[in-house]
């Protein structure tokens, strides 16, 4: 595990990259890397092969060139600074609306991170080494899938009356 600088703050540890189903919001792929590795390097491994569209944040800009599939629609967020540079008017308003639509779909990717942080208490890595932390994070994302699907799972449960 390594450190990286984001803005003016240093972070030590790892990153978790996840692939999420856009319809259900459930995590299907988890990849962990050291903190100093680029997000876009992992995009090919995050795809399961059956998706038609990819929604990603600005860390994945340039991902189209790293994936050999031609049948994908790419919806990658623009940098906020690029939108801010546009002159006021229709073009800027249209760009902001487009980015808002992208963000509403990408929010499903951020929700599992919220679940493992708030429901399961993952704020910092616990172990030394990427392998142990990867096992921990993969387990937490599996639990987050159960947490997010709990209502559907409970609806499918069959309750049998007690026989006396």
mmCIF file of N, CA, C and O in Angstrom, residues 1-2 13-19 27-43 45-46 60 113 116 122 125-142:
data_model
loop_
_atom_site.group_PDB
_atom_site.id
_atom_site.type_symbol
_atom_site.label_atom_id
_atom_site.label_comp_id
_atom_site.label_asym_id
_atom_site.label_seq_id
_atom_site.Cartn_x
_atom_site.Cartn_y
_atom_site.Cartn_z
ATOM 1 N N UNK A 1 0.850 -1.168 0.000
ATOM 2 C CA UNK A 1 0.000 0.000 0.000
ATOM 3 C C UNK A 1 0.896 1.230 0.000
ATOM 4 O O UNK A 1 1.966 1.217 0.577
ATOM 5 N N UNK A 2 0.421 2.271 -0.648
ATOM 6 C CA UNK A 2 1.221 3.477 -0.827
ATOM 7 C C UNK A 2 0.407 4.704 -0.461
ATOM 8 O O UNK A 2 -0.782 4.623 -0.203
ATOM 9 N N UNK A 13 -2.837 4.298 1.944
ATOM 10 C CA UNK A 13 -3.669 3.107 1.972
ATOM 11 C C UNK A 13 -4.003 2.549 0.616
ATOM 12 O O UNK A 13 -3.136 2.320 -0.206
ATOM 13 N N UNK A 14 -5.304 2.360 0.391
ATOM 14 C CA UNK A 14 -5.762 1.631 -0.783
ATOM 15 C C UNK A 14 -7.009 2.288 -1.354
ATOM 16 O O UNK A 14 -7.626 3.133 -0.717
ATOM 17 N N UNK A 15 -7.336 1.868 -2.566
ATOM 18 C CA UNK A 15 -8.578 2.288 -3.209
ATOM 19 C C UNK A 15 -9.389 1.038 -3.504
ATOM 20 O O UNK A 15 -8.840 -0.007 -3.827
ATOM 21 N N UNK A 16 -10.688 1.177 -3.425
ATOM 22 C CA UNK A 16 -11.585 0.104 -3.827
ATOM 23 C C UNK A 16 -12.329 0.585 -5.067
ATOM 24 O O UNK A 16 -12.960 1.641 -5.056
ATOM 25 N N UNK A 17 -12.224 -0.154 -6.144
ATOM 26 C CA UNK A 17 -12.937 0.135 -7.391
ATOM 27 C C UNK A 17 -14.055 -0.896 -7.483
ATOM 28 O O UNK A 17 -13.814 -2.090 -7.304
ATOM 29 N N UNK A 18 -15.276 -0.440 -7.772
ATOM 30 C CA UNK A 18 -16.386 -1.386 -7.825
ATOM 31 C C UNK A 18 -17.162 -1.226 -9.123
ATOM 32 O O UNK A 18 -17.239 -0.143 -9.681
ATOM 33 N N UNK A 19 -17.700 -2.332 -9.577
ATOM 34 C CA UNK A 19 -18.650 -2.347 -10.680
ATOM 35 C C UNK A 19 -20.018 -2.608 -10.097
ATOM 36 O O UNK A 19 -20.205 -3.536 -9.316
ATOM 37 N N UNK A 27 -23.383 -4.565 -6.112
ATOM 38 C CA UNK A 27 -21.991 -4.642 -6.549
ATOM 39 C C UNK A 27 -21.745 -6.007 -7.189
ATOM 40 O O UNK A 27 -22.075 -7.035 -6.617
ATOM 41 N N UNK A 28 -21.163 -6.012 -8.399
ATOM 42 C CA UNK A 28 -20.826 -7.281 -9.040
ATOM 43 C C UNK A 28 -19.325 -7.506 -9.142
ATOM 44 O O UNK A 28 -18.887 -8.622 -9.331
ATOM 45 N N UNK A 29 -18.512 -6.461 -9.024
ATOM 46 C CA UNK A 29 -17.059 -6.597 -9.134
ATOM 47 C C UNK A 29 -16.386 -5.672 -8.128
ATOM 48 O O UNK A 29 -16.789 -4.521 -7.982
ATOM 49 N N UNK A 30 -15.369 -6.186 -7.451
ATOM 50 C CA UNK A 30 -14.576 -5.386 -6.521
ATOM 51 C C UNK A 30 -13.106 -5.597 -6.847
ATOM 52 O O UNK A 30 -12.645 -6.725 -6.950
ATOM 53 N N UNK A 31 -12.390 -4.502 -7.030
ATOM 54 C CA UNK A 31 -10.944 -4.542 -7.254
ATOM 55 C C UNK A 31 -10.311 -3.541 -6.304
ATOM 56 O O UNK A 31 -10.793 -2.415 -6.174
ATOM 57 N N UNK A 32 -9.256 -3.942 -5.628
ATOM 58 C CA UNK A 32 -8.539 -3.016 -4.760
ATOM 59 C C UNK A 32 -7.144 -2.782 -5.315
ATOM 60 O O UNK A 32 -6.529 -3.692 -5.878
ATOM 61 N N UNK A 33 -6.672 -1.562 -5.167
ATOM 62 C CA UNK A 33 -5.328 -1.199 -5.605
ATOM 63 C C UNK A 33 -4.691 -0.315 -4.536
ATOM 64 O O UNK A 33 -5.374 0.175 -3.643
ATOM 65 N N UNK A 34 -3.407 -0.111 -4.676
ATOM 66 C CA UNK A 34 -2.719 0.840 -3.810
ATOM 67 C C UNK A 34 -3.254 2.240 -4.107
ATOM 68 O O UNK A 34 -3.782 2.508 -5.189
ATOM 69 N N UNK A 35 -3.134 3.140 -3.164
ATOM 70 C CA UNK A 35 -3.718 4.468 -3.287
ATOM 71 C C UNK A 35 -3.116 5.294 -4.421
ATOM 72 O O UNK A 35 -3.762 6.186 -4.944
ATOM 73 N N UNK A 36 -1.903 4.974 -4.820
ATOM 74 C CA UNK A 36 -1.249 5.796 -5.830
ATOM 75 C C UNK A 36 -1.501 5.310 -7.260
ATOM 76 O O UNK A 36 -0.940 5.860 -8.197
ATOM 77 N N UNK A 37 -2.332 4.301 -7.455
ATOM 78 C CA UNK A 37 -2.623 3.817 -8.803
ATOM 79 C C UNK A 37 -3.829 4.538 -9.383
ATOM 80 O O UNK A 37 -4.763 4.889 -8.671
ATOM 81 N N UNK A 38 -3.819 4.691 -10.691
ATOM 82 C CA UNK A 38 -4.866 5.421 -11.384
ATOM 83 C C UNK A 38 -6.151 4.609 -11.481
ATOM 84 O O UNK A 38 -6.124 3.391 -11.628
ATOM 85 N N UNK A 39 -7.288 5.304 -11.439
ATOM 86 C CA UNK A 39 -8.588 4.642 -11.557
ATOM 87 C C UNK A 39 -8.790 4.030 -12.937
ATOM 88 O O UNK A 39 -9.307 2.926 -13.072
ATOM 89 N N UNK A 40 -8.381 4.748 -13.958
ATOM 90 C CA UNK A 40 -8.668 4.332 -15.331
ATOM 91 C C UNK A 40 -7.970 3.025 -15.702
ATOM 92 O O UNK A 40 -8.421 2.323 -16.604
ATOM 93 N N UNK A 41 -6.924 2.668 -14.993
ATOM 94 C CA UNK A 41 -6.208 1.418 -15.271
ATOM 95 C C UNK A 41 -7.080 0.183 -14.990
ATOM 96 O O UNK A 41 -6.840 -0.877 -15.531
ATOM 97 N N UNK A 42 -8.087 0.330 -14.149
ATOM 98 C CA UNK A 42 -8.878 -0.816 -13.696
ATOM 99 C C UNK A 42 -10.183 -1.004 -14.461
ATOM 100 O O UNK A 42 -10.912 -1.951 -14.207
ATOM 101 N N UNK A 43 -10.500 -0.120 -15.396
ATOM 102 C CA UNK A 43 -11.828 -0.130 -16.005
ATOM 103 C C UNK A 43 -12.136 -1.425 -16.754
ATOM 104 O O UNK A 43 -13.260 -1.930 -16.696
ATOM 105 N N UNK A 45 -11.205 -4.431 -16.075
ATOM 106 C CA UNK A 45 -11.472 -5.507 -15.125
ATOM 107 C C UNK A 45 -12.800 -5.330 -14.387
ATOM 108 O O UNK A 45 -13.321 -6.277 -13.817
ATOM 109 N N UNK A 46 -13.345 -4.121 -14.390
ATOM 110 C CA UNK A 46 -14.606 -3.863 -13.694
ATOM 111 C C UNK A 46 -15.828 -4.265 -14.512
ATOM 112 O O UNK A 46 -16.917 -4.413 -13.969
ATOM 113 N N UNK A 60 -12.192 8.215 -14.595
ATOM 114 C CA UNK A 60 -12.148 7.204 -15.652
ATOM 115 C C UNK A 60 -12.145 7.833 -17.049
ATOM 116 O O UNK A 60 -12.441 7.168 -18.025
ATOM 117 N N UNK A 113 -20.638 2.334 -1.067
ATOM 118 C CA UNK A 113 -19.583 2.904 -0.227
ATOM 119 C C UNK A 113 -20.183 3.497 1.046
ATOM 120 O O UNK A 113 -19.630 3.361 2.129
ATOM 121 N N UNK A 116 -21.041 0.529 3.455
ATOM 122 C CA UNK A 116 -19.927 -0.075 4.197
ATOM 123 C C UNK A 116 -19.302 0.905 5.181
ATOM 124 O O UNK A 116 -18.747 0.491 6.192
ATOM 125 N N UNK A 122 -16.581 0.983 8.264
ATOM 126 C CA UNK A 122 -15.248 1.020 7.654
ATOM 127 C C UNK A 122 -14.858 2.475 7.394
ATOM 128 O O UNK A 122 -15.388 3.122 6.495
ATOM 129 N N UNK A 125 -8.444 1.564 6.896
ATOM 130 C CA UNK A 125 -8.020 0.177 6.721
ATOM 131 C C UNK A 125 -7.499 -0.343 8.061
ATOM 132 O O UNK A 125 -6.939 0.401 8.856
ATOM 133 N N UNK A 126 -7.729 -1.622 8.306
ATOM 134 C CA UNK A 126 -7.379 -2.193 9.599
ATOM 135 C C UNK A 126 -6.070 -2.936 9.603
ATOM 136 O O UNK A 126 -5.410 -3.054 10.615
ATOM 137 N N UNK A 127 -5.720 -3.494 8.467
ATOM 138 C CA UNK A 127 -4.603 -4.425 8.432
ATOM 139 C C UNK A 127 -3.446 -3.837 7.635
ATOM 140 O O UNK A 127 -3.616 -2.928 6.840
ATOM 141 N N UNK A 128 -2.276 -4.416 7.820
ATOM 142 C CA UNK A 128 -1.135 -4.064 6.982
ATOM 143 C C UNK A 128 -1.150 -4.992 5.794
ATOM 144 O O UNK A 128 -1.299 -6.207 5.941
ATOM 145 N N UNK A 129 -1.010 -4.438 4.628
ATOM 146 C CA UNK A 129 -0.960 -5.248 3.426
ATOM 147 C C UNK A 129 -2.276 -5.218 2.660
ATOM 148 O O UNK A 129 -3.364 -5.161 3.235
ATOM 149 N N UNK A 130 -2.141 -5.263 1.363
ATOM 150 C CA UNK A 130 -3.298 -5.164 0.483
ATOM 151 C C UNK A 130 -4.147 -6.427 0.496
ATOM 152 O O UNK A 130 -5.374 -6.351 0.377
ATOM 153 N N UNK A 131 -3.556 -7.592 0.672
ATOM 154 C CA UNK A 131 -4.307 -8.851 0.597
ATOM 155 C C UNK A 131 -5.351 -8.953 1.711
ATOM 156 O O UNK A 131 -6.519 -9.277 1.449
ATOM 157 N N UNK A 132 -4.967 -8.678 2.945
ATOM 158 C CA UNK A 132 -5.917 -8.765 4.060
ATOM 159 C C UNK A 132 -6.997 -7.698 3.942
ATOM 160 O O UNK A 132 -8.169 -7.961 4.200
ATOM 161 N N UNK A 133 -6.605 -6.495 3.557
ATOM 162 C CA UNK A 133 -7.591 -5.427 3.397
ATOM 163 C C UNK A 133 -8.531 -5.714 2.236
ATOM 164 O O UNK A 133 -9.707 -5.370 2.292
ATOM 165 N N UNK A 134 -8.036 -6.354 1.184
ATOM 166 C CA UNK A 134 -8.891 -6.734 0.063
ATOM 167 C C UNK A 134 -9.941 -7.737 0.511
ATOM 168 O O UNK A 134 -11.130 -7.591 0.189
ATOM 169 N N UNK A 135 -9.541 -8.731 1.273
ATOM 170 C CA UNK A 135 -10.498 -9.717 1.783
ATOM 171 C C UNK A 135 -11.558 -9.044 2.648
ATOM 172 O O UNK A 135 -12.749 -9.356 2.553
ATOM 173 N N UNK A 136 -11.139 -8.101 3.460
ATOM 174 C CA UNK A 136 -12.068 -7.378 4.323
ATOM 175 C C UNK A 136 -13.057 -6.557 3.499
ATOM 176 O O UNK A 136 -14.269 -6.590 3.750
ATOM 177 N N UNK A 137 -12.567 -5.833 2.510
ATOM 178 C CA UNK A 137 -13.425 -4.972 1.693
ATOM 179 C C UNK A 137 -14.385 -5.801 0.838
ATOM 180 O O UNK A 137 -15.562 -5.448 0.696
ATOM 181 N N UNK A 138 -13.914 -6.893 0.266
ATOM 182 C CA UNK A 138 -14.784 -7.753 -0.542
ATOM 183 C C UNK A 138 -15.915 -8.308 0.323
ATOM 184 O O UNK A 138 -17.083 -8.344 -0.101
ATOM 185 N N UNK A 139 -15.592 -8.721 1.537
ATOM 186 C CA UNK A 139 -16.619 -9.211 2.458
ATOM 187 C C UNK A 139 -17.629 -8.119 2.790
ATOM 188 O O UNK A 139 -18.841 -8.362 2.808
ATOM 189 N N UNK A 140 -17.144 -6.899 3.017
ATOM 190 C CA UNK A 140 -18.059 -5.798 3.328
ATOM 191 C C UNK A 140 -18.960 -5.457 2.146
ATOM 192 O O UNK A 140 -20.141 -5.149 2.334
ATOM 193 N N UNK A 141 -18.447 -5.521 0.923
ATOM 194 C CA UNK A 141 -19.309 -5.252 -0.236
ATOM 195 C C UNK A 141 -20.334 -6.370 -0.434
ATOM 196 O O UNK A 141 -21.466 -6.108 -0.850
ATOM 197 N N UNK A 142 -19.967 -7.605 -0.116
ATOM 198 C CA UNK A 142 -20.950 -8.697 -0.168
ATOM 199 C C UNK A 142 -22.044 -8.460 0.869
ATOM 200 O O UNK A 142 -23.239 -8.636 0.575
#
